mmCIF file of C-alpha atoms in Angstrom:
data_model
loop_
_atom_site.group_PDB
_atom_site.id
_atom_site.type_symbol
_atom_site.label_atom_id
_atom_site.label_comp_id
_atom_site.label_asym_id
_atom_site.label_seq_id
_atom_site.Cartn_x
_atom_site.Cartn_y
_atom_site.Cartn_z
ATOM 1 C CA UNK A 279 -58.885 -61.437 94.024
ATOM 2 C CA UNK A 280 -57.001 -59.409 91.392
ATOM 3 C CA UNK A 281 -57.019 -55.745 92.006
ATOM 4 C CA UNK A 282 -58.131 -53.050 89.484
ATOM 5 C CA UNK A 283 -54.529 -51.773 89.426
ATOM 6 C CA UNK A 284 -53.192 -55.237 88.571
ATOM 7 C CA UNK A 285 -55.785 -55.597 85.735
ATOM 8 C CA UNK A 286 -54.805 -52.130 84.476
ATOM 9 C CA UNK A 287 -51.128 -52.954 84.456
ATOM 10 C CA UNK A 288 -51.795 -56.209 82.688
ATOM 11 C CA UNK A 289 -53.789 -54.429 80.017
ATOM 12 C CA UNK A 290 -51.052 -51.859 79.560
ATOM 13 C CA UNK A 291 -48.458 -54.680 79.295
ATOM 14 C CA UNK A 292 -50.459 -56.455 76.506
ATOM 15 C CA UNK A 293 -50.785 -53.162 74.605
ATOM 16 C CA UNK A 294 -47.081 -52.551 74.795
ATOM 17 C CA UNK A 295 -46.279 -56.216 73.733
ATOM 18 C CA UNK A 296 -48.743 -55.709 70.838
ATOM 19 C CA UNK A 297 -47.075 -52.491 69.749
ATOM 20 C CA UNK A 298 -43.732 -54.162 69.955
ATOM 21 C CA UNK A 299 -44.898 -56.935 67.549
ATOM 22 C CA UNK A 300 -45.964 -54.284 65.050
ATOM 23 C CA UNK A 301 -42.787 -52.203 65.414
ATOM 24 C CA UNK A 302 -40.586 -55.290 65.116
ATOM 25 C CA UNK A 303 -42.439 -56.168 61.945
ATOM 26 C CA UNK A 304 -41.823 -52.761 60.463
ATOM 27 C CA UNK A 305 -38.153 -52.944 61.399
ATOM 28 C CA UNK A 306 -37.778 -56.372 59.809
ATOM 29 C CA UNK A 307 -39.508 -55.013 56.640
ATOM 30 C CA UNK A 308 -36.819 -52.297 56.502
ATOM 31 C CA UNK A 309 -34.095 -54.998 56.768
ATOM 32 C CA UNK A 310 -35.907 -57.085 54.118
ATOM 33 C CA UNK A 311 -36.600 -59.930 56.551
ATOM 34 C CA UNK A 312 -40.006 -60.433 55.020
ATOM 35 C CA UNK A 313 -40.688 -63.821 56.641
ATOM 36 C CA UNK A 314 -39.870 -62.491 60.052
ATOM 37 C CA UNK A 315 -41.994 -59.457 59.446
ATOM 38 C CA UNK A 316 -44.917 -61.554 58.422
ATOM 39 C CA UNK A 317 -44.746 -63.551 61.662
ATOM 40 C CA UNK A 318 -44.681 -60.297 63.700
ATOM 41 C CA UNK A 319 -47.571 -58.780 61.915
ATOM 42 C CA UNK A 320 -49.582 -62.053 62.386
ATOM 43 C CA UNK A 321 -48.853 -61.896 66.129
ATOM 44 C CA UNK A 322 -50.016 -58.261 66.123
ATOM 45 C CA UNK A 323 -53.303 -59.231 64.315
ATOM 46 C CA UNK A 324 -53.901 -62.108 66.751
ATOM 47 C CA UNK A 325 -53.640 -59.656 69.682
ATOM 48 C CA UNK A 326 -55.288 -56.747 68.029
ATOM 49 C CA UNK A 327 -57.476 -57.851 65.071
ATOM 50 C CA UNK A 328 -58.704 -54.294 64.559
ATOM 51 C CA UNK A 329 -55.238 -52.928 63.597
ATOM 52 C CA UNK A 330 -55.807 -52.308 59.964
ATOM 53 C CA UNK A 331 -52.193 -51.100 59.474
ATOM 54 C CA UNK A 332 -50.999 -54.565 60.512
ATOM 55 C CA UNK A 333 -53.148 -56.193 57.807
ATOM 56 C CA UNK A 334 -51.833 -53.628 55.276
ATOM 57 C CA UNK A 335 -48.176 -54.292 56.113
ATOM 58 C CA UNK A 336 -48.663 -58.036 56.292
ATOM 59 C CA UNK A 337 -50.231 -57.876 52.768
ATOM 60 C CA UNK A 338 -47.136 -55.926 51.544
ATOM 61 C CA UNK A 339 -44.680 -58.544 52.880
ATOM 62 C CA UNK A 340 -46.751 -61.388 51.581
ATOM 63 C CA UNK A 341 -46.691 -59.721 48.195
ATOM 64 C CA UNK A 342 -42.921 -59.452 48.392
ATOM 65 C CA UNK A 343 -42.777 -63.232 49.328
ATOM 66 C CA UNK A 344 -44.912 -63.909 46.136
ATOM 67 C CA UNK A 345 -47.731 -65.176 48.377
ATOM 68 C CA UNK A 346 -50.285 -63.382 46.266
ATOM 69 C CA UNK A 347 -53.399 -65.278 47.426
ATOM 70 C CA UNK A 348 -52.719 -64.516 51.051
ATOM 71 C CA UNK A 349 -51.832 -60.943 50.236
ATOM 72 C CA UNK A 350 -55.173 -60.554 48.505
ATOM 73 C CA UNK A 351 -56.972 -61.873 51.565
ATOM 74 C CA UNK A 352 -55.385 -59.114 53.642
ATOM 75 C CA UNK A 353 -55.984 -56.451 50.987
ATOM 76 C CA UNK A 354 -59.691 -57.313 51.066
ATOM 77 C CA UNK A 355 -59.778 -56.863 54.836
ATOM 78 C CA UNK A 356 -58.194 -53.437 54.569
ATOM 79 C CA UNK A 357 -60.617 -52.388 51.894
ATOM 80 C CA UNK A 358 -63.630 -53.198 54.137
ATOM 81 C CA UNK A 359 -62.443 -50.348 56.364
ATOM 82 C CA UNK A 360 -60.707 -48.137 53.797
ATOM 83 C CA UNK A 361 -62.500 -48.803 50.488
ATOM 84 C CA UNK A 362 -60.772 -45.930 48.683
ATOM 85 C CA UNK A 363 -57.178 -46.860 49.472
ATOM 86 C CA UNK A 364 -55.717 -46.443 45.957
ATOM 87 C CA UNK A 365 -52.374 -48.172 46.976
ATOM 88 C CA UNK A 366 -54.204 -51.235 48.260
ATOM 89 C CA UNK A 367 -56.460 -51.380 45.211
ATOM 90 C CA UNK A 368 -53.402 -51.028 42.932
ATOM 91 C CA UNK A 369 -51.391 -53.661 44.774
ATOM 92 C CA UNK A 370 -54.382 -56.068 44.850
ATOM 93 C CA UNK A 371 -54.820 -55.592 41.152
ATOM 94 C CA UNK A 372 -51.111 -56.359 40.575
ATOM 95 C CA UNK A 373 -51.356 -59.458 42.760
ATOM 96 C CA UNK A 374 -54.358 -60.758 40.743
ATOM 97 C CA UNK A 375 -52.535 -59.983 37.569
ATOM 98 C CA UNK A 376 -49.475 -62.056 38.720
ATOM 99 C CA UNK A 377 -51.910 -64.907 39.418
ATOM 100 C CA UNK A 378 -53.415 -64.645 35.960
ATOM 101 C CA UNK A 379 -56.745 -63.486 37.436
ATOM 102 C CA UNK A 380 -57.233 -60.876 34.759
ATOM 103 C CA UNK A 381 -60.847 -60.040 35.280
ATOM 104 C CA UNK A 382 -60.199 -59.454 39.005
ATOM 105 C CA UNK A 383 -57.127 -57.447 38.162
ATOM 106 C CA UNK A 384 -59.054 -55.202 35.777
ATOM 107 C CA UNK A 385 -61.698 -54.604 38.473
ATOM 108 C CA UNK A 386 -59.181 -53.506 41.141
ATOM 109 C CA UNK A 387 -57.055 -51.473 38.824
ATOM 110 C CA UNK A 388 -60.097 -49.706 37.307
ATOM 111 C CA UNK A 389 -61.212 -48.677 40.867
ATOM 112 C CA UNK A 390 -57.740 -47.384 41.583
ATOM 113 C CA UNK A 391 -57.627 -45.483 38.248
ATOM 114 C CA UNK A 392 -61.023 -43.847 38.991
ATOM 115 C CA UNK A 393 -59.571 -42.517 42.248
ATOM 116 C CA UNK A 394 -56.169 -41.549 40.935
ATOM 117 C CA UNK A 395 -55.428 -41.626 37.145
ATOM 118 C CA UNK A 396 -51.735 -40.631 37.418
ATOM 119 C CA UNK A 397 -50.081 -43.951 38.053
ATOM 120 C CA UNK A 398 -48.791 -45.456 34.754
ATOM 121 C CA UNK A 399 -48.464 -48.926 36.187
ATOM 122 C CA UNK A 400 -52.152 -49.237 36.772
ATOM 123 C CA UNK A 401 -52.898 -48.519 33.134
ATOM 124 C CA UNK A 402 -50.094 -50.819 31.973
ATOM 125 C CA UNK A 403 -51.223 -53.847 33.934
ATOM 126 C CA UNK A 404 -54.887 -53.156 33.017
ATOM 127 C CA UNK A 405 -53.770 -52.981 29.419
ATOM 128 C CA UNK A 406 -51.841 -56.224 29.719
ATOM 129 C CA UNK A 407 -54.799 -57.855 31.325
ATOM 130 C CA UNK A 408 -57.090 -56.765 28.497
ATOM 131 C CA UNK A 409 -54.534 -58.074 25.977
ATOM 132 C CA UNK A 410 -54.634 -61.446 27.643
ATOM 133 C CA UNK A 411 -58.414 -61.452 27.495
ATOM 134 C CA UNK A 412 -58.293 -60.502 23.766
ATOM 135 C CA UNK A 413 -59.703 -57.000 24.357
ATOM 136 C CA UNK A 414 -57.137 -55.554 21.958
ATOM 137 C CA UNK A 415 -58.672 -52.150 21.430
ATOM 138 C CA UNK A 416 -58.963 -51.699 25.227
ATOM 139 C CA UNK A 417 -55.357 -52.898 25.621
ATOM 140 C CA UNK A 418 -54.053 -50.390 23.060
ATOM 141 C CA UNK A 419 -55.850 -47.510 24.762
ATOM 142 C CA UNK A 420 -54.531 -48.309 28.274
ATOM 143 C CA UNK A 421 -50.995 -49.007 27.079
ATOM 144 C CA UNK A 422 -50.900 -45.724 25.231
ATOM 145 C CA UNK A 423 -52.054 -43.889 28.350
ATOM 146 C CA UNK A 424 -49.446 -45.818 30.367
ATOM 147 C CA UNK A 425 -46.692 -44.636 27.993
ATOM 148 C CA UNK A 426 -47.950 -41.042 28.084
ATOM 149 C CA UNK A 427 -47.714 -41.024 31.931
ATOM 150 C CA UNK A 428 -44.364 -42.830 31.916
ATOM 151 C CA UNK A 429 -42.833 -40.117 29.570
ATOM 152 C CA UNK A 430 -43.057 -37.647 32.430
ATOM 153 C CA UNK A 431 -41.103 -39.836 34.767
ATOM 154 C CA UNK A 432 -37.260 -40.421 35.120
ATOM 155 C CA UNK A 433 -37.287 -44.216 34.740
ATOM 156 C CA UNK A 434 -35.294 -46.953 33.234
ATOM 157 C CA UNK A 435 -35.914 -47.205 29.468
ATOM 158 C CA UNK A 436 -36.805 -50.825 29.640
ATOM 159 C CA UNK A 437 -40.084 -49.964 31.326
ATOM 160 C CA UNK A 438 -40.995 -48.064 28.149
ATOM 161 C CA UNK A 439 -39.769 -51.089 26.184
ATOM 162 C CA UNK A 440 -42.125 -53.363 28.098
ATOM 163 C CA UNK A 441 -45.156 -51.116 26.977
ATOM 164 C CA UNK A 442 -44.088 -50.983 23.387
ATOM 165 C CA UNK A 443 -43.536 -54.769 23.435
ATOM 166 C CA UNK A 444 -47.185 -55.423 24.315
ATOM 167 C CA UNK A 445 -48.352 -52.771 21.876
ATOM 168 C CA UNK A 446 -46.444 -54.689 19.212
ATOM 169 C CA UNK A 447 -48.040 -57.935 20.391
ATOM 170 C CA UNK A 448 -51.473 -56.366 20.035
ATOM 171 C CA UNK A 449 -50.746 -55.429 16.363
ATOM 172 C CA UNK A 450 -49.392 -58.888 15.752
ATOM 173 C CA UNK A 451 -52.601 -60.513 16.915
ATOM 174 C CA UNK A 452 -54.429 -58.164 14.579
ATOM 175 C CA UNK A 453 -52.032 -59.176 11.738
ATOM 176 C CA UNK A 454 -50.887 -55.631 11.296
ATOM 177 C CA UNK A 455 -47.362 -56.854 10.683
ATOM 178 C CA UNK A 456 -45.788 -53.523 9.621
ATOM 179 C CA UNK A 457 -47.141 -51.832 12.735
ATOM 180 C CA UNK A 458 -46.013 -54.651 14.966
ATOM 181 C CA UNK A 459 -42.458 -54.371 13.541
ATOM 182 C CA UNK A 460 -42.541 -50.612 14.205
ATOM 183 C CA UNK A 461 -43.539 -51.149 17.813
ATOM 184 C CA UNK A 462 -41.128 -53.983 18.405
ATOM 185 C CA UNK A 463 -38.286 -52.058 16.936
ATOM 186 C CA UNK A 464 -39.089 -49.209 19.296
ATOM 187 C CA UNK A 465 -39.099 -51.638 22.237
ATOM 188 C CA UNK A 466 -35.733 -52.932 21.159
ATOM 189 C CA UNK A 467 -34.326 -49.341 21.066
ATOM 190 C CA UNK A 468 -35.520 -48.729 24.648
ATOM 191 C CA UNK A 469 -34.030 -51.973 25.886
ATOM 192 C CA UNK A 470 -30.705 -51.315 24.214
ATOM 193 C CA UNK A 471 -30.564 -47.764 25.635
ATOM 194 C CA UNK A 472 -31.444 -48.938 29.146
ATOM 195 C CA UNK A 473 -29.171 -47.955 32.077
ATOM 196 C CA UNK A 474 -29.537 -51.534 33.350
ATOM 197 C CA UNK A 475 -26.523 -53.736 32.680
ATOM 198 C CA UNK A 476 -26.515 -56.237 29.833
ATOM 199 C CA UNK A 477 -26.333 -59.122 32.359
ATOM 200 C CA UNK A 478 -29.473 -57.897 34.176
ATOM 201 C CA UNK A 479 -31.339 -57.552 30.931
ATOM 202 C CA UNK A 480 -30.875 -61.247 30.222
ATOM 203 C CA UNK A 481 -33.487 -61.802 32.895
ATOM 204 C CA UNK A 482 -36.171 -59.699 31.209
ATOM 205 C CA UNK A 483 -38.143 -62.326 29.318
ATOM 206 C CA UNK A 484 -40.048 -59.540 27.555
ATOM 207 C CA UNK A 485 -36.806 -58.532 25.780
ATOM 208 C CA UNK A 486 -36.277 -61.985 24.474
ATOM 209 C CA UNK A 487 -39.947 -62.133 23.384
ATOM 210 C CA UNK A 488 -39.601 -58.783 21.689
ATOM 211 C CA UNK A 489 -36.900 -60.117 19.398
ATOM 212 C CA UNK A 490 -38.931 -63.261 18.818
ATOM 213 C CA UNK A 491 -42.145 -61.492 17.788
ATOM 214 C CA UNK A 492 -40.207 -58.950 15.759
ATOM 215 C CA UNK A 493 -38.686 -61.821 13.800
ATOM 216 C CA UNK A 494 -42.132 -63.549 13.487
ATOM 217 C CA UNK A 495 -43.594 -60.386 11.981
ATOM 218 C CA UNK A 496 -40.611 -59.960 9.687
ATOM 219 C CA UNK A 497 -40.945 -63.570 8.493
ATOM 220 C CA UNK A 498 -44.636 -62.924 7.665
ATOM 221 C CA UNK A 499 -43.566 -60.091 5.374
ATOM 222 C CA UNK A 500 -40.753 -62.345 3.849
ATOM 223 C CA UNK A 501 -37.930 -60.373 5.549
ATOM 224 C CA UNK A 502 -36.019 -63.593 6.171
ATOM 225 C CA UNK A 503 -32.589 -62.075 6.659
ATOM 226 C CA UNK A 504 -33.793 -59.715 9.340
ATOM 227 C CA UNK A 505 -35.949 -62.432 10.942
ATOM 228 C CA UNK A 506 -32.906 -64.709 11.125
ATOM 229 C CA UNK A 507 -30.955 -62.054 12.949
ATOM 230 C CA UNK A 508 -33.753 -61.318 15.522
ATOM 231 C CA UNK A 509 -34.507 -65.038 16.235
ATOM 232 C CA UNK A 510 -30.748 -65.386 16.945
ATOM 233 C CA UNK A 511 -30.885 -62.341 19.355
ATOM 234 C CA UNK A 512 -33.890 -63.950 21.105
ATOM 235 C CA UNK A 513 -32.005 -67.240 21.466
ATOM 236 C CA UNK A 514 -28.964 -65.416 22.818
ATOM 237 C CA UNK A 515 -31.052 -63.924 25.701
ATOM 238 C CA UNK A 516 -33.235 -67.012 26.275
ATOM 239 C CA UNK A 517 -31.459 -70.128 25.126
ATOM 240 C CA UNK A 518 -34.397 -72.398 26.043
ATOM 241 C CA UNK A 519 -36.905 -70.833 23.601
ATOM 242 C CA UNK A 520 -37.871 -73.878 21.541
ATOM 243 C CA UNK A 521 -40.049 -71.912 19.142
ATOM 244 C CA UNK A 522 -37.225 -69.545 18.259
ATOM 245 C CA UNK A 523 -35.035 -72.513 17.359
ATOM 246 C CA UNK A 524 -37.746 -74.051 15.331
ATOM 247 C CA UNK A 525 -38.573 -70.898 13.474
ATOM 248 C CA UNK A 526 -34.970 -70.170 12.741
ATOM 249 C CA UNK A 527 -34.539 -73.707 11.588
ATOM 250 C CA UNK A 528 -37.365 -73.256 8.963
ATOM 251 C CA UNK A 529 -35.642 -70.122 7.554
ATOM 252 C CA UNK A 530 -32.332 -72.020 7.354
ATOM 253 C CA UNK A 531 -34.019 -74.931 5.575
ATOM 254 C CA UNK A 532 -35.768 -72.569 3.136
ATOM 255 C CA UNK A 533 -32.304 -71.107 2.372
ATOM 256 C CA UNK A 534 -30.648 -74.535 1.868
ATOM 257 C CA UNK A 535 -28.712 -74.539 5.112
ATOM 258 C CA UNK A 536 -29.878 -78.046 5.968
ATOM 259 C CA UNK A 537 -27.303 -79.011 8.523
ATOM 260 C CA UNK A 538 -27.892 -75.665 10.385
ATOM 261 C CA UNK A 539 -31.643 -76.375 10.212
ATOM 262 C CA UNK A 540 -31.201 -79.822 11.744
ATOM 263 C CA UNK A 541 -29.142 -78.309 14.581
ATOM 264 C CA UNK A 542 -31.953 -75.822 15.277
ATOM 265 C CA UNK A 543 -34.675 -78.504 15.174
ATOM 266 C CA UNK A 544 -32.634 -80.624 17.614
ATOM 267 C CA UNK A 545 -32.310 -77.740 20.037
ATOM 268 C CA UNK A 546 -36.000 -77.130 19.700
ATOM 269 C CA UNK A 547 -36.750 -80.743 20.644
ATOM 270 C CA UNK A 548 -34.318 -80.708 23.592
ATOM 271 C CA UNK A 549 -35.886 -77.621 25.064
ATOM 272 C CA UNK A 550 -39.535 -78.577 24.697
ATOM 273 C CA UNK A 551 -41.911 -80.662 26.867
ATOM 274 C CA UNK A 552 -45.221 -79.976 25.112
ATOM 275 C CA UNK A 553 -46.307 -82.982 23.064
ATOM 276 C CA UNK A 554 -48.033 -80.952 20.293
ATOM 277 C CA UNK A 555 -44.866 -78.800 19.788
ATOM 278 C CA UNK A 556 -42.633 -81.929 19.859
ATOM 279 C CA UNK A 557 -44.726 -83.508 17.045
ATOM 280 C CA UNK A 558 -44.177 -80.374 14.922
ATOM 281 C CA UNK A 559 -40.418 -80.276 15.573
ATOM 282 C CA UNK A 560 -39.797 -83.973 14.902
ATOM 283 C CA UNK A 561 -41.794 -83.614 11.677
ATOM 284 C CA UNK A 562 -39.618 -80.561 10.578
ATOM 285 C CA UNK A 563 -36.422 -82.333 11.323
ATOM 286 C CA UNK A 564 -37.610 -85.497 9.555
ATOM 287 C CA UNK A 565 -38.351 -83.440 6.380
ATOM 288 C CA UNK A 566 -34.859 -81.857 6.574
ATOM 289 C CA UNK A 567 -33.185 -85.186 7.020
ATOM 290 C CA UNK A 568 -34.990 -86.597 3.928
ATOM 291 C CA UNK A 569 -33.760 -83.495 1.891
ATOM 292 C CA UNK A 570 -30.229 -84.562 2.865
ATOM 293 C CA UNK A 571 -30.890 -88.104 1.575
ATOM 294 C CA UNK A 572 -31.204 -89.545 5.135
ATOM 295 C CA UNK A 573 -34.510 -91.389 4.615
ATOM 296 C CA UNK A 574 -33.941 -93.631 7.587
ATOM 297 C CA UNK A 575 -33.370 -90.676 9.853
ATOM 298 C CA UNK A 576 -36.406 -88.957 8.386
ATOM 299 C CA UNK A 577 -38.643 -91.999 9.009
ATOM 300 C CA UNK A 578 -37.321 -92.291 12.590
ATOM 301 C CA UNK A 579 -38.319 -88.713 13.256
ATOM 302 C CA UNK A 580 -41.727 -89.021 11.549
ATOM 303 C CA UNK A 581 -42.419 -92.046 13.691
ATOM 304 C CA UNK A 582 -41.689 -89.998 16.756
ATOM 305 C CA UNK A 583 -43.734 -87.148 15.570
ATOM 306 C CA UNK A 584 -46.602 -89.586 14.740
ATOM 307 C CA UNK A 585 -46.442 -90.755 18.299
ATOM 308 C CA UNK A 586 -47.125 -87.197 19.410
ATOM 309 C CA UNK A 587 -50.221 -87.232 17.175
ATOM 310 C CA UNK A 588 -48.779 -84.881 14.538
ATOM 311 C CA UNK A 589 -50.858 -85.353 11.399
ATOM 312 C CA UNK A 590 -48.070 -84.296 8.954
ATOM 313 C CA UNK A 591 -45.561 -86.603 10.564
ATOM 314 C CA UNK A 592 -48.125 -89.431 10.328
ATOM 315 C CA UNK A 593 -48.823 -88.673 6.714
ATOM 316 C CA UNK A 594 -45.061 -88.576 5.823
ATOM 317 C CA UNK A 595 -44.419 -91.767 7.636
ATOM 318 C CA UNK A 596 -47.360 -93.611 5.912
ATOM 319 C CA UNK A 597 -46.418 -92.393 2.393
ATOM 320 C CA UNK A 598 -42.644 -92.470 2.517
ATOM 321 C CA UNK A 599 -41.717 -95.152 5.103
ATOM 322 C CA UNK A 600 -43.917 -98.193 4.328
#
């Protein structure tokens, strides 16, 4: 028969082992061993399922590992016990945003904002979510608030650029092209004045998109020279942007640079997998080849465009190649 003293010692040993799992997890987090930390927090939870801190920390490492669905599961458990934890609400909103769950993101971020309205990132991501859901007025309001809060902080300028980039995208959707250009130019100024190195900025897709949409708005207002420059800057940062190549090719074709246009349409084709876009690009290159007197090359491209169900390519092929 096991004595009471032995049972007591066994219990104490289990508690110590459990604490060690949690402490090891924290130490591994500090050393950025997130996979190891997740395993230790899981061991802690298995031994002590009421340790809410272990769920919170495991959610954090799962977030860092881009395991957003699993992180959200842990966040929900924490919120059952601590429903007003603003950090957890904010992080869960961010995780949902990263998964494209914009309604869920707005719900979590709104709760966090009601409890603490001083964190710019909550407004920014809620604004971005509203933008993706076509709530453009709501997006504009949240993004302006995010920028107001951000102005008070000592942060890298590209964070301000990110906000102005989406504000410009809002105006672009509303066809307010002059306002879109104003916002996009401001975003560019922030990106260019950032303390982050030029090499690092190459990985900010928003910067490449800023130049792209700036060029798009300028093209709409017949500012072709400026648009050409900014499409080129977008391509310099992101050399796989097929739309930027295509749109720059159209400007070159309009300005009689037919060989340059063909080069751009070819790059657009080589960097695209979407069948609808490929149909457009093959048609555009076919039209350009015909302008150069290469009817056979034009017909070949229209045939390919037709195979991607592009109606203009099919019409060109029917009228000019039979």
